[in-house]
Amino acid sequence: MGNWLAGGSSEGLSGELFDLTSVTSVPAHKLEDFIQVNLTPNEECLKLIDQDVDAISNFLRNSEIPVVRVAKGGSYGRGTVLRGYFDGTLVLFISGFRTFGDQKENQHQFVYFIEQRLKQHEKYNKLKNLGNILEVQLSVQGQEILLKLLPAFDPLCSHENPSSEVYRNLRRFMDQAKVVPSEFAVCFTPLQEQFFKKYPRRVRDLILLVKHWYQECQKERKTSPSLQMLYALELLTVYAWEQGCHTEDFDIAEGVGTVLGLIKQSSKLCVYWTVNYNFENETVRNTLLCQLRTKRPVILDPTDPTNIVGKDDDGSWQMLAEEAEAWLYSLRQKDMSPARCWDVLPTPLFITPSHLLDKFILDFLQPNKKFLEQIKRAVDTICTFLKENCFRNSRTKVLKPVKGGSTAKGTALKYGSDADIVVFLSSLKSYDSQKQERSQFVQEIRRQLEVFQQTQNLEVKFEISKWKAPRVLSFTLKSSLNESVEFDVLPAYDALGQLHSGFTSRPKAYKELIELYRSSDILGGEFSPCFTELQRDFIERLPTKLKSLIRLVKHWYKQCERKMKSKASLPPKYALELLSVYAWEQESRMEDFNTAEGFRTVLDLVIKYQQLCIFWTVNYNFEDEPLRTFLLTQIQKKRPVILDPADPTGDVGGGDRWCWHLLAEEAKKWLASPCFDSEREQSIQPWKVPVVQTPGSCGAQVYPSWKPGLE
C-alpha cells in the first residue's frame, strides 16, 4: 500500500511530497485505501470484545437481576467502530421498569445492584459508578472499548416497530416530569442498531472517515471528542448518502465532499427521518414540528424525536465548518479533477413553512449567476462549433443549433439541471429521414466534439457519457463551482423552417407529423425535438415567479423519483411543468401569487390525475383538418391526457403508460406538510382549477357528434 498509509510521508503521483500523518493530507483517490489500512478495526479483535460483552450480559442475567433482554448501543452497537479506541453501551432492560417514570426513579438503585454483582467477577470488577451509569474498560490486542452499562425501561416490549403510543407516552411523561430531552434515548437503543444495520458497508466506511477527521480536529484543538457530535456526524453522513447517492458502489471522495459541504452549511442544517415516527399522529407531529423549528443545526435522532443530537451549544459547528473548508481546499489542490459532490440540501422541503417557500427556492434551487454565465458561454461555444465547424467537409450543413431544456427555459435547478441542443441538419429532409439517419449523425457529432474539447480551453469541462444512444449524444458540463448541467445534442429535421412564416408554416408541419404517426409505429412525441423552439418559448415567456414555482415542483418530483427509483416509471418532469403552467393560467395569471397555494394546486392536480384532460391551442388548434379530428381523438384517450403545447402527438399524461398513482400517493402524504400551514394557522387551499378542458372552453367550434372522453 505504501508507507504513508501508516503515517509519515510519501511521494504523490506527480512526485510531490505529502505529509500524510493527517487524513486531510490524503489525496482523494487514496481515501479508500486510507480507511481500510488505518481506520477499519480488526475483525478478530471485535469478535473477542463481543465475547467479553456477551459474558458480562450473561453473568448479570444469572445474578438475580431481572434483565429481560439486552441491547448494544454506541458506535459499538451501530457498527461504526474506529480502530483503536471506541465507545459502546450495554443497555439492560429491567422487567421491574414498567414506565419511563420507573426508570427515572429507580435507575440509580439498579446501577448499584449491577455494580455489586460485577465486583464479584474476577475479570470485569474494575468499574466506575457515574450515578445512573456504570463504566467498564475492555481491551483486546490494542482495541479498547469504554463500555457503559445502563438499566432501562423497555417501551418497545421487545417489538421491532414502535407504535405512536410509545412516543405519545414519552412526550406526556417528559411534560409532566420536566425531564431533560434525550434522557430516555437509551430506551430506543434496539431501534438505533436496527437503523444502522440496513446501510451498506461502504456507508459505514465513509462514517469512519468523517469521525476520524472530527477526532483529528478535536486533537488539534486539544479538546475531547463529544459522543453526541460523533453520533450527529454519523447521522449526517447517512443523510448525505440517502439523499444524494443511495447506491452501494459510490466514490468515497464524493461522499466526504458532500458531508463537508453540509457541515459548511450547519446554520441551515435540519435533518430527520420518519422511519420510526412520523407526522400522522397529532402529538408526535407537534413534537416533531417543535423540534424542527428550533435553532439550527438540527439533527434529530431517528429513534427518539425528543433527542436533537446536532445542537451547537459550544460553537463546535463553526469550528468544524472552518476545518471542512480547509479539507475541501486541500482535496482540490491535490487532485486535478476533484470529485463532484452529491446534490443534497441542508434543509428538507417537507418541513419548510409556507411563508418561507420563496426563500427556500432562492437559497437552494435557484442557480447562481456565475454558474449560469459559465454555462451560457460554454453552450454558445458549442453552438458556434456546431454551426461553423461541424460537418465542414461534408454536404451536410447545420442549419441552426437551438438551445432547449430547462436552462434555455429559465427553469434550471441549482444542481443536476438539463439542457438540450437540437441540431437542425440540412440532410434531414423529413421526419422519416430523421428516424433513419440520426444515429450516424450522432456518432459523427460525437467524434468531432471529442476532438473539439481537446483543443479548447473552456471554463466548463466536458465529460462524454459512455452511454451510446442512437438518438442523442449525452454529456455533462461541470464547472469549478461543482455544479453541473447534463446536455443532450439531438439531430433533427427542421420541420418549421426558420419560422419566418410564423404560424402559417405549422399546419403543414403538423399535418406531415400526424400522417406519419397514424401510418407507423412511432411513439407520440418522438419528434418533439423538431419543435424545441416552441417548447422553449412556451415556458420562457412566463413570469419569473411562475418559473420559481416550476423549480419547486421539479425539486419535489426529484425527491419522489429518488424515493421510488426501483419501483416503477414515473411520468416525465415535463408533465409537472405543464401542470404548473396550467394551474397558474386557470386561476391566478398574476405575476405575484402565493407560492404555497400554487404548489398545493399542482399536488391537487396530481392527486386527481385520473380526471386530467389538459391542452393548449397556442401553436395548433381545431380550425384546420385533419388537425381538428386528430386533436379530438387525442383528448378522448384514457386519462390523464396532457398534450405538449408544441407537439400534438406528445401526450405527456400518457394514460396508464406511467405510474401516476405512485406520484399521487406521495402528493397525498405531502398535504400534511408544514408547506401548507399558513401563518394564520389555517390550511393553505388549492386554487379552483378545472381538471378537464374541452374544445368549447377554448372557444373552438366542433362537430355536434363530439363527446368528451373519460371524465
Tab-separated table of C-alpha atoms in Angstrom, residues 63-457:
chain	number	residue	atom	x	y	z
A	63	SER	CA	-27.214	-12.769	39.062
A	64	GLU	CA	-30.842	-12.374	40.152
A	65	ILE	CA	-31.112	-9.044	38.324
A	66	PRO	CA	-34.417	-9.055	36.367
A	67	VAL	CA	-32.912	-8.386	32.905
A	68	VAL	CA	-35.448	-9.333	30.200
A	69	ARG	CA	-33.172	-8.508	27.269
A	70	VAL	CA	-30.073	-6.515	26.394
A	71	ALA	CA	-29.201	-4.171	23.533
A	72	LYS	CA	-25.848	-2.939	22.288
A	73	GLY	CA	-25.505	0.768	21.591
A	74	GLY	CA	-22.969	3.486	20.922
A	75	SER	CA	-20.649	3.156	17.944
A	76	TYR	CA	-20.173	-0.463	19.027
A	77	GLY	CA	-23.868	-1.274	18.566
A	78	ARG	CA	-24.175	0.820	15.398
A	79	GLY	CA	-21.259	-0.917	13.700
A	80	THR	CA	-19.272	2.314	13.299
A	81	VAL	CA	-16.269	1.341	15.410
A	82	LEU	CA	-12.933	3.021	14.681
A	83	ARG	CA	-9.681	1.171	15.102
A	84	GLY	CA	-8.057	1.668	18.488
A	85	TYR	CA	-10.490	3.183	20.970
A	86	PHE	CA	-14.259	3.482	20.791
A	87	ASP	CA	-17.434	3.814	22.820
A	88	GLY	CA	-20.132	1.262	23.483
A	89	THR	CA	-23.280	0.813	25.517
A	90	LEU	CA	-24.868	-2.264	27.019
A	91	VAL	CA	-28.498	-1.485	27.794
A	92	LEU	CA	-30.089	-3.804	30.343
A	93	PHE	CA	-33.880	-3.764	30.045
A	94	ILE	CA	-35.301	-4.381	33.509
A	95	SER	CA	-38.634	-6.186	33.965
A	96	GLY	CA	-39.357	-4.065	37.048
A	97	PHE	CA	-39.408	-0.898	34.946
A	98	ARG	CA	-42.940	-0.647	33.543
A	99	THR	CA	-42.917	3.070	32.699
A	100	PHE	CA	-40.458	5.841	31.923
A	101	GLY	CA	-41.144	7.073	35.447
A	102	ASP	CA	-39.944	3.763	36.935
A	103	GLN	CA	-36.638	4.163	35.128
A	104	LYS	CA	-36.149	7.730	36.345
A	105	GLU	CA	-36.962	6.874	39.964
A	106	ASN	CA	-35.137	3.547	40.314
A	107	GLN	CA	-32.311	3.551	37.769
A	108	HIS	CA	-29.600	4.519	40.275
A	109	GLN	CA	-30.714	1.694	42.581
A	110	PHE	CA	-30.279	-0.906	39.847
A	111	VAL	CA	-26.932	0.614	38.895
A	112	TYR	CA	-25.847	-0.091	42.482
A	113	PHE	CA	-27.112	-3.720	42.278
A	114	ILE	CA	-25.265	-4.291	38.995
A	115	GLU	CA	-22.097	-2.766	40.437
A	116	GLN	CA	-22.169	-5.075	43.440
A	117	ARG	CA	-22.653	-8.139	41.238
A	118	LEU	CA	-19.847	-7.255	38.849
A	119	LYS	CA	-17.420	-6.582	41.677
A	120	GLN	CA	-17.682	-10.292	42.426
A	121	HIS	CA	-16.482	-11.120	38.893
A	122	GLU	CA	-12.785	-11.908	38.613
A	123	LYS	CA	-12.364	-10.161	35.234
A	124	TYR	CA	-14.914	-7.341	34.993
A	125	ASN	CA	-14.702	-5.935	38.534
A	126	LYS	CA	-12.911	-2.642	37.731
A	127	LEU	CA	-15.863	-0.282	37.479
A	128	LYS	CA	-16.644	3.412	37.639
A	129	ASN	CA	-20.028	4.481	39.016
A	130	LEU	CA	-21.312	7.712	37.466
A	131	GLY	CA	-24.699	7.740	39.194
A	132	ASN	CA	-27.080	6.281	36.617
A	133	ILE	CA	-24.294	4.724	34.537
A	134	LEU	CA	-21.560	2.177	35.155
A	135	GLU	CA	-18.383	2.152	33.067
A	136	VAL	CA	-16.080	-0.797	32.444
A	137	GLN	CA	-12.946	-0.726	30.292
A	138	LEU	CA	-12.374	-3.655	27.913
A	139	SER	CA	-9.158	-4.141	25.981
A	140	VAL	CA	-8.182	-6.780	23.421
A	141	GLN	CA	-4.944	-6.689	21.402
A	142	GLY	CA	-4.799	-2.903	21.119
A	143	GLN	CA	-8.541	-2.448	20.563
A	144	GLU	CA	-10.231	-0.779	23.535
A	145	ILE	CA	-13.828	-0.042	24.387
A	146	LEU	CA	-15.259	2.058	27.167
A	147	LEU	CA	-18.473	0.140	27.803
A	148	LYS	CA	-21.324	1.883	29.588
A	149	LEU	CA	-23.895	-0.228	31.420
A	150	LEU	CA	-27.367	1.270	31.766
A	151	PRO	CA	-30.524	-0.288	33.269
A	152	ALA	CA	-33.559	0.937	31.297
A	153	PHE	CA	-37.289	0.661	30.684
A	154	ASP	CA	-38.275	-1.227	27.505
A	155	PRO	CA	-41.074	0.830	25.873
A	156	LEU	CA	-40.933	-1.371	22.772
A	157	CYS	CA	-41.804	-4.533	24.711
A	158	SER	CA	-39.368	-6.468	22.521
A	159	HIS	CA	-41.183	-5.345	19.342
A	160	GLU	CA	-39.107	-4.131	16.405
A	161	ASN	CA	-41.539	-1.438	15.236
A	162	PRO	CA	-42.678	1.179	17.757
A	163	SER	CA	-46.274	2.397	17.810
A	164	SER	CA	-47.179	6.069	18.003
A	165	GLU	CA	-48.483	5.322	21.520
A	166	VAL	CA	-44.885	4.771	22.671
A	167	TYR	CA	-43.873	8.283	21.632
A	168	ARG	CA	-47.085	9.810	22.953
A	169	ASN	CA	-46.351	8.296	26.364
A	170	LEU	CA	-42.778	9.574	26.211
A	171	ARG	CA	-43.911	13.106	25.375
A	172	ARG	CA	-46.587	13.029	28.072
A	173	PHE	CA	-44.174	11.908	30.799
A	174	MET	CA	-41.495	14.393	29.767
A	175	ASP	CA	-44.006	17.243	30.002
A	176	GLN	CA	-45.145	16.095	33.439
A	177	ALA	CA	-41.732	15.357	34.959
A	178	LYS	CA	-39.848	18.227	33.278
A	179	VAL	CA	-37.024	15.878	32.324
A	180	VAL	CA	-34.118	16.710	30.069
A	181	PRO	CA	-34.736	15.981	26.362
A	182	SER	CA	-32.955	12.791	25.223
A	183	GLU	CA	-32.898	11.393	28.772
A	184	PHE	CA	-34.737	8.298	27.555
A	185	ALA	CA	-32.956	7.924	24.213
A	186	VAL	CA	-31.258	4.842	25.639
A	187	CYS	CA	-34.649	3.091	25.727
A	188	PHE	CA	-34.644	3.064	21.927
A	189	THR	CA	-31.188	1.550	21.502
A	190	PRO	CA	-32.522	-1.546	19.651
A	191	LEU	CA	-34.016	0.771	17.017
A	192	GLN	CA	-30.686	2.545	16.676
A	193	GLU	CA	-28.916	-0.727	15.973
A	194	GLN	CA	-31.636	-1.677	13.505
A	195	PHE	CA	-31.439	1.727	11.782
A	196	PHE	CA	-27.724	1.466	11.023
A	197	LYS	CA	-27.719	-2.228	10.170
A	198	LYS	CA	-29.564	-1.637	6.873
A	199	TYR	CA	-26.828	0.569	5.362
A	200	PRO	CA	-24.089	-0.848	3.124
A	201	ARG	CA	-20.601	-1.452	4.477
A	202	ARG	CA	-19.273	1.356	2.294
A	203	VAL	CA	-21.529	3.906	4.009
A	204	ARG	CA	-20.063	2.828	7.340
A	205	ASP	CA	-16.572	3.235	5.863
A	206	LEU	CA	-17.485	6.809	4.970
A	207	ILE	CA	-18.728	7.294	8.539
A	208	LEU	CA	-15.367	6.094	9.876
A	209	LEU	CA	-13.541	8.629	7.715
A	210	VAL	CA	-15.718	11.527	8.880
A	211	LYS	CA	-15.461	10.506	12.542
A	212	HIS	CA	-11.670	10.138	12.307
A	213	TRP	CA	-11.423	13.606	10.772
A	214	TYR	CA	-13.538	15.053	13.597
A	215	GLN	CA	-11.309	13.418	16.189
A	216	GLU	CA	-8.241	14.865	14.472
A	217	CYS	CA	-9.839	18.318	14.601
A	218	GLN	CA	-10.523	17.943	18.326
A	219	LYS	CA	-6.998	16.666	18.985
A	220	GLU	CA	-5.503	19.661	17.207
A	221	ARG	CA	-7.597	21.980	19.370
A	222	LYS	CA	-6.755	19.919	22.461
A	223	THR	CA	-10.377	19.132	23.320
A	224	SER	CA	-12.084	15.793	23.807
A	225	PRO	CA	-14.447	14.481	21.112
A	226	SER	CA	-18.133	14.670	22.020
A	227	LEU	CA	-20.106	11.436	21.749
A	228	GLN	CA	-23.176	13.479	20.778
A	229	MET	CA	-21.253	15.182	17.971
A	230	LEU	CA	-19.830	11.850	16.785
A	231	TYR	CA	-23.375	10.479	16.590
A	232	ALA	CA	-24.541	13.651	14.815
A	233	LEU	CA	-21.813	13.236	12.190
A	234	GLU	CA	-22.759	9.579	11.710
A	235	LEU	CA	-26.357	10.598	11.041
A	236	LEU	CA	-25.300	13.458	8.772
A	237	THR	CA	-23.225	11.027	6.709
A	238	VAL	CA	-26.174	8.642	6.388
A	239	TYR	CA	-28.402	11.559	5.368
A	240	ALA	CA	-25.906	12.681	2.712
A	241	TRP	CA	-25.779	9.186	1.199
A	242	GLU	CA	-29.540	8.665	1.314
A	243	GLN	CA	-30.372	12.000	-0.262
A	244	GLY	CA	-27.577	12.244	-2.779
A	245	CYS	CA	-26.467	8.777	-3.813
A	246	HIS	CA	-28.290	5.709	-2.474
A	247	THR	CA	-26.062	3.311	-4.423
A	248	GLU	CA	-23.732	0.810	-2.757
A	249	ASP	CA	-20.750	1.423	-5.035
A	250	PHE	CA	-20.023	5.125	-4.711
A	251	ASP	CA	-16.972	7.377	-4.783
A	252	ILE	CA	-15.714	7.935	-1.216
A	253	ALA	CA	-14.346	11.354	-2.199
A	254	GLU	CA	-17.757	12.413	-3.490
A	255	GLY	CA	-19.310	11.279	-0.222
A	256	VAL	CA	-16.864	13.064	2.055
A	257	GLY	CA	-17.094	16.204	-0.089
A	258	THR	CA	-20.868	16.159	0.323
A	259	VAL	CA	-20.674	15.746	4.113
A	260	LEU	CA	-18.122	18.557	4.366
A	261	GLY	CA	-20.369	20.753	2.235
A	262	LEU	CA	-23.269	20.122	4.611
A	263	ILE	CA	-21.083	20.918	7.625
A	264	LYS	CA	-20.206	24.241	5.989
A	265	GLN	CA	-23.953	24.956	5.923
A	266	SER	CA	-24.510	23.971	9.554
A	267	SER	CA	-26.506	27.147	10.233
A	268	LYS	CA	-29.160	25.772	7.839
A	269	LEU	CA	-28.989	22.078	8.749
A	270	CYS	CA	-32.273	20.344	9.526
A	271	VAL	CA	-32.052	16.567	9.253
A	272	TYR	CA	-34.617	13.994	10.362
A	273	TRP	CA	-36.158	10.630	9.484
A	274	THR	CA	-39.667	9.200	9.701
A	275	VAL	CA	-38.786	5.502	9.844
A	276	ASN	CA	-39.872	5.048	13.471
A	277	TYR	CA	-42.175	8.032	13.974
A	278	ASN	CA	-43.889	10.411	11.552
A	279	PHE	CA	-46.345	13.294	11.205
A	280	GLU	CA	-49.532	11.214	11.256
A	281	ASN	CA	-50.229	11.227	14.990
A	282	GLU	CA	-51.070	14.709	16.297
A	283	THR	CA	-48.968	14.507	19.471
A	284	VAL	CA	-45.925	13.173	17.658
A	285	ARG	CA	-46.448	15.658	14.830
A	286	ASN	CA	-46.489	18.584	17.237
A	287	THR	CA	-43.352	17.280	18.942
A	288	LEU	CA	-41.622	16.890	15.598
A	289	LEU	CA	-42.584	20.321	14.324
A	290	CYS	CA	-41.477	21.914	17.582
A	291	GLN	CA	-38.083	20.220	17.303
A	292	LEU	CA	-37.637	21.011	13.627
A	293	ARG	CA	-38.354	24.696	14.198
A	294	THR	CA	-35.627	25.131	16.814
A	295	LYS	CA	-32.377	26.916	16.130
A	296	ARG	CA	-30.201	25.267	13.501
A	297	PRO	CA	-28.359	22.972	13.266
A	298	VAL	CA	-30.970	20.300	13.957
A	299	ILE	CA	-30.116	16.621	13.522
A	300	LEU	CA	-32.888	14.560	15.054
A	301	ASP	CA	-32.283	11.082	16.423
A	302	PRO	CA	-34.228	8.726	14.093
A	303	THR	CA	-35.250	6.635	17.096
A	304	ASP	CA	-36.221	9.374	19.568
A	305	PRO	CA	-37.977	12.567	18.401
A	306	THR	CA	-37.109	14.363	21.652
A	307	ASN	CA	-33.370	13.930	21.085
A	308	ILE	CA	-31.669	16.633	18.985
A	309	VAL	CA	-28.104	15.383	18.616
A	310	GLY	CA	-26.873	18.241	16.450
A	311	LYS	CA	-27.183	21.169	18.863
A	312	ASP	CA	-24.452	23.791	18.735
A	313	ASP	CA	-24.087	24.757	22.384
A	314	ASP	CA	-20.351	25.464	22.328
A	315	GLY	CA	-19.560	26.704	18.821
A	316	SER	CA	-18.284	23.306	17.647
A	317	TRP	CA	-20.114	23.502	14.318
A	318	GLN	CA	-18.486	26.801	13.418
A	319	MET	CA	-15.096	25.281	14.145
A	320	LEU	CA	-15.942	22.229	12.057
A	321	ALA	CA	-17.182	24.428	9.201
A	322	GLU	CA	-13.784	26.130	9.072
A	323	GLU	CA	-11.989	22.787	9.152
A	324	ALA	CA	-14.313	21.410	6.468
A	325	GLU	CA	-13.459	24.327	4.172
A	326	ALA	CA	-9.748	23.663	4.751
A	327	TRP	CA	-10.098	19.946	3.893
A	328	LEU	CA	-12.119	20.684	0.762
A	329	TYR	CA	-9.456	23.151	-0.332
A	330	SER	CA	-6.777	20.524	0.301
A	331	LEU	CA	-8.659	17.961	-1.822
A	332	ARG	CA	-8.990	20.462	-4.675
A	333	GLN	CA	-5.269	21.244	-4.519
A	334	LYS	CA	-4.163	17.614	-4.578
A	335	ASP	CA	-6.490	16.344	-7.300
A	336	MET	CA	-6.552	17.853	-10.780
A	337	SER	CA	-10.206	16.800	-11.162
A	338	PRO	CA	-11.839	16.705	-7.723
A	339	ALA	CA	-14.904	14.516	-7.359
A	340	ARG	CA	-18.278	16.161	-7.716
A	341	CYS	CA	-20.416	16.434	-4.599
A	342	TRP	CA	-23.871	14.912	-4.446
A	343	ASP	CA	-26.974	17.057	-4.739
A	344	VAL	CA	-28.070	17.285	-1.087
A	345	LEU	CA	-29.869	20.201	0.542
A	346	PRO	CA	-29.227	21.024	4.212
A	347	THR	CA	-32.937	21.633	4.805
A	348	PRO	CA	-35.804	19.435	3.539
A	349	LEU	CA	-38.671	20.983	1.630
A	350	PHE	CA	-41.264	18.978	3.561
A	351	ILE	CA	-40.883	20.924	6.810
A	352	THR	CA	-40.451	24.363	5.207
A	353	PRO	CA	-43.294	26.668	6.322
A	354	SER	CA	-45.446	28.166	3.580
A	355	HIS	CA	-44.194	31.716	4.129
A	356	LEU	CA	-40.572	30.557	3.629
A	357	LEU	CA	-41.059	28.695	0.336
A	358	ASP	CA	-39.874	31.645	-1.749
A	359	LYS	CA	-36.727	31.863	0.372
A	360	PHE	CA	-36.237	28.093	0.050
A	361	ILE	CA	-36.301	28.430	-3.742
A	362	LEU	CA	-33.887	31.354	-3.673
A	363	ASP	CA	-31.454	29.703	-1.247
A	364	PHE	CA	-31.428	26.148	-2.561
A	365	LEU	CA	-32.980	25.834	-6.028
A	366	GLN	CA	-32.041	28.990	-7.943
A	367	PRO	CA	-28.726	28.605	-9.837
A	368	ASN	CA	-26.217	31.354	-9.111
A	369	LYS	CA	-25.442	33.915	-11.788
A	370	LYS	CA	-21.795	32.966	-12.173
A	371	PHE	CA	-22.666	29.379	-12.981
A	372	LEU	CA	-25.367	30.390	-15.458
A	373	GLU	CA	-22.907	32.717	-17.162
A	374	GLN	CA	-20.354	29.909	-17.420
A	375	ILE	CA	-22.941	27.560	-18.883
A	376	LYS	CA	-24.158	30.191	-21.333
A	377	ARG	CA	-20.632	30.822	-22.589
A	378	ALA	CA	-19.957	27.103	-22.903
A	379	VAL	CA	-23.233	26.421	-24.725
A	380	ASP	CA	-22.627	29.362	-27.047
A	381	THR	CA	-19.201	27.946	-27.814
A	382	ILE	CA	-20.667	24.542	-28.668
A	383	CYS	CA	-23.402	26.076	-30.786
A	384	THR	CA	-20.822	28.122	-32.682
A	385	PHE	CA	-18.759	24.990	-33.236
A	386	LEU	CA	-21.767	23.030	-34.474
A	387	LYS	CA	-22.746	25.837	-36.798
A	388	GLU	CA	-19.323	26.745	-38.198
A	389	ASN	CA	-17.034	23.733	-37.755
A	390	CYS	CA	-19.046	20.540	-37.584
A	391	PHE	CA	-19.588	18.851	-40.971
A	392	ARG	CA	-17.254	21.424	-42.542
A	393	ASN	CA	-16.079	18.940	-45.177
A	394	SER	CA	-19.457	17.375	-45.753
A	395	ARG	CA	-22.526	18.026	-47.840
A	396	THR	CA	-24.473	18.159	-44.589
A	397	LYS	CA	-24.782	21.605	-43.092
A	398	VAL	CA	-26.023	22.714	-39.708
A	399	LEU	CA	-28.967	24.953	-40.475
A	400	LYS	CA	-29.194	26.115	-36.863
A	401	PRO	CA	-28.387	24.852	-33.366
A	402	VAL	CA	-31.213	25.599	-30.930
A	403	LYS	CA	-30.906	25.702	-27.143
A	404	GLY	CA	-33.582	23.832	-25.230
A	405	GLY	CA	-34.174	22.146	-21.893
A	406	SER	CA	-34.579	23.802	-18.501
A	407	THR	CA	-31.503	26.002	-18.887
A	408	ALA	CA	-32.926	27.656	-22.000
A	409	LYS	CA	-36.418	27.880	-20.499
A	410	GLY	CA	-35.161	29.556	-17.343
A	411	THR	CA	-36.330	26.773	-15.019
A	412	ALA	CA	-32.971	25.124	-14.263
A	413	LEU	CA	-32.346	23.816	-10.764
A	414	LYS	CA	-29.155	24.648	-8.906
A	415	TYR	CA	-27.929	21.072	-9.249
A	416	GLY	CA	-28.455	18.450	-11.916
A	417	SER	CA	-30.053	20.728	-14.493
A	418	ASP	CA	-30.516	19.681	-18.093
A	419	ALA	CA	-30.096	21.448	-21.399
A	420	ASP	CA	-30.782	20.324	-24.940
A	421	ILE	CA	-29.038	21.438	-28.083
A	422	VAL	CA	-31.101	20.478	-31.089
A	423	VAL	CA	-29.063	20.499	-34.293
A	424	PHE	CA	-31.185	21.018	-37.389
A	425	LEU	CA	-29.351	19.406	-40.305
A	426	SER	CA	-29.806	20.056	-43.998
A	427	SER	CA	-29.596	16.344	-44.834
A	428	LEU	CA	-32.633	15.516	-42.701
A	429	LYS	CA	-35.463	16.485	-45.038
A	430	SER	CA	-38.368	14.695	-43.377
A	431	TYR	CA	-39.439	13.078	-40.113
A	432	ASP	CA	-38.741	9.671	-41.620
A	433	SER	CA	-35.203	10.634	-42.635
A	434	GLN	CA	-34.593	11.855	-39.103
A	435	LYS	CA	-35.653	8.471	-37.744
A	436	GLN	CA	-33.495	6.527	-40.195
A	437	GLU	CA	-30.307	8.622	-40.232
A	438	ARG	CA	-29.966	10.346	-36.852
A	439	SER	CA	-27.758	7.607	-35.389
A	440	GLN	CA	-24.958	8.170	-37.887
A	441	PHE	CA	-25.098	11.928	-37.302
A	442	VAL	CA	-24.927	11.385	-33.525
A	443	GLN	CA	-21.742	9.360	-33.994
A	444	GLU	CA	-20.186	11.980	-36.262
A	445	ILE	CA	-21.014	14.857	-33.905
A	446	ARG	CA	-19.508	12.874	-31.047
A	447	ARG	CA	-16.245	12.310	-32.931
A	448	GLN	CA	-15.947	15.970	-33.805
A	449	LEU	CA	-16.954	17.128	-30.316
A	450	GLU	CA	-14.325	14.931	-28.672
A	451	VAL	CA	-11.649	16.498	-30.865
A	452	PHE	CA	-13.035	19.961	-30.193
A	453	GLN	CA	-12.958	19.688	-26.391
A	454	GLN	CA	-9.298	18.679	-26.507
A	455	THR	CA	-8.348	21.824	-28.396
A	456	GLN	CA	-10.358	24.345	-26.385
A	457	ASN	CA	-9.558	25.956	-23.067
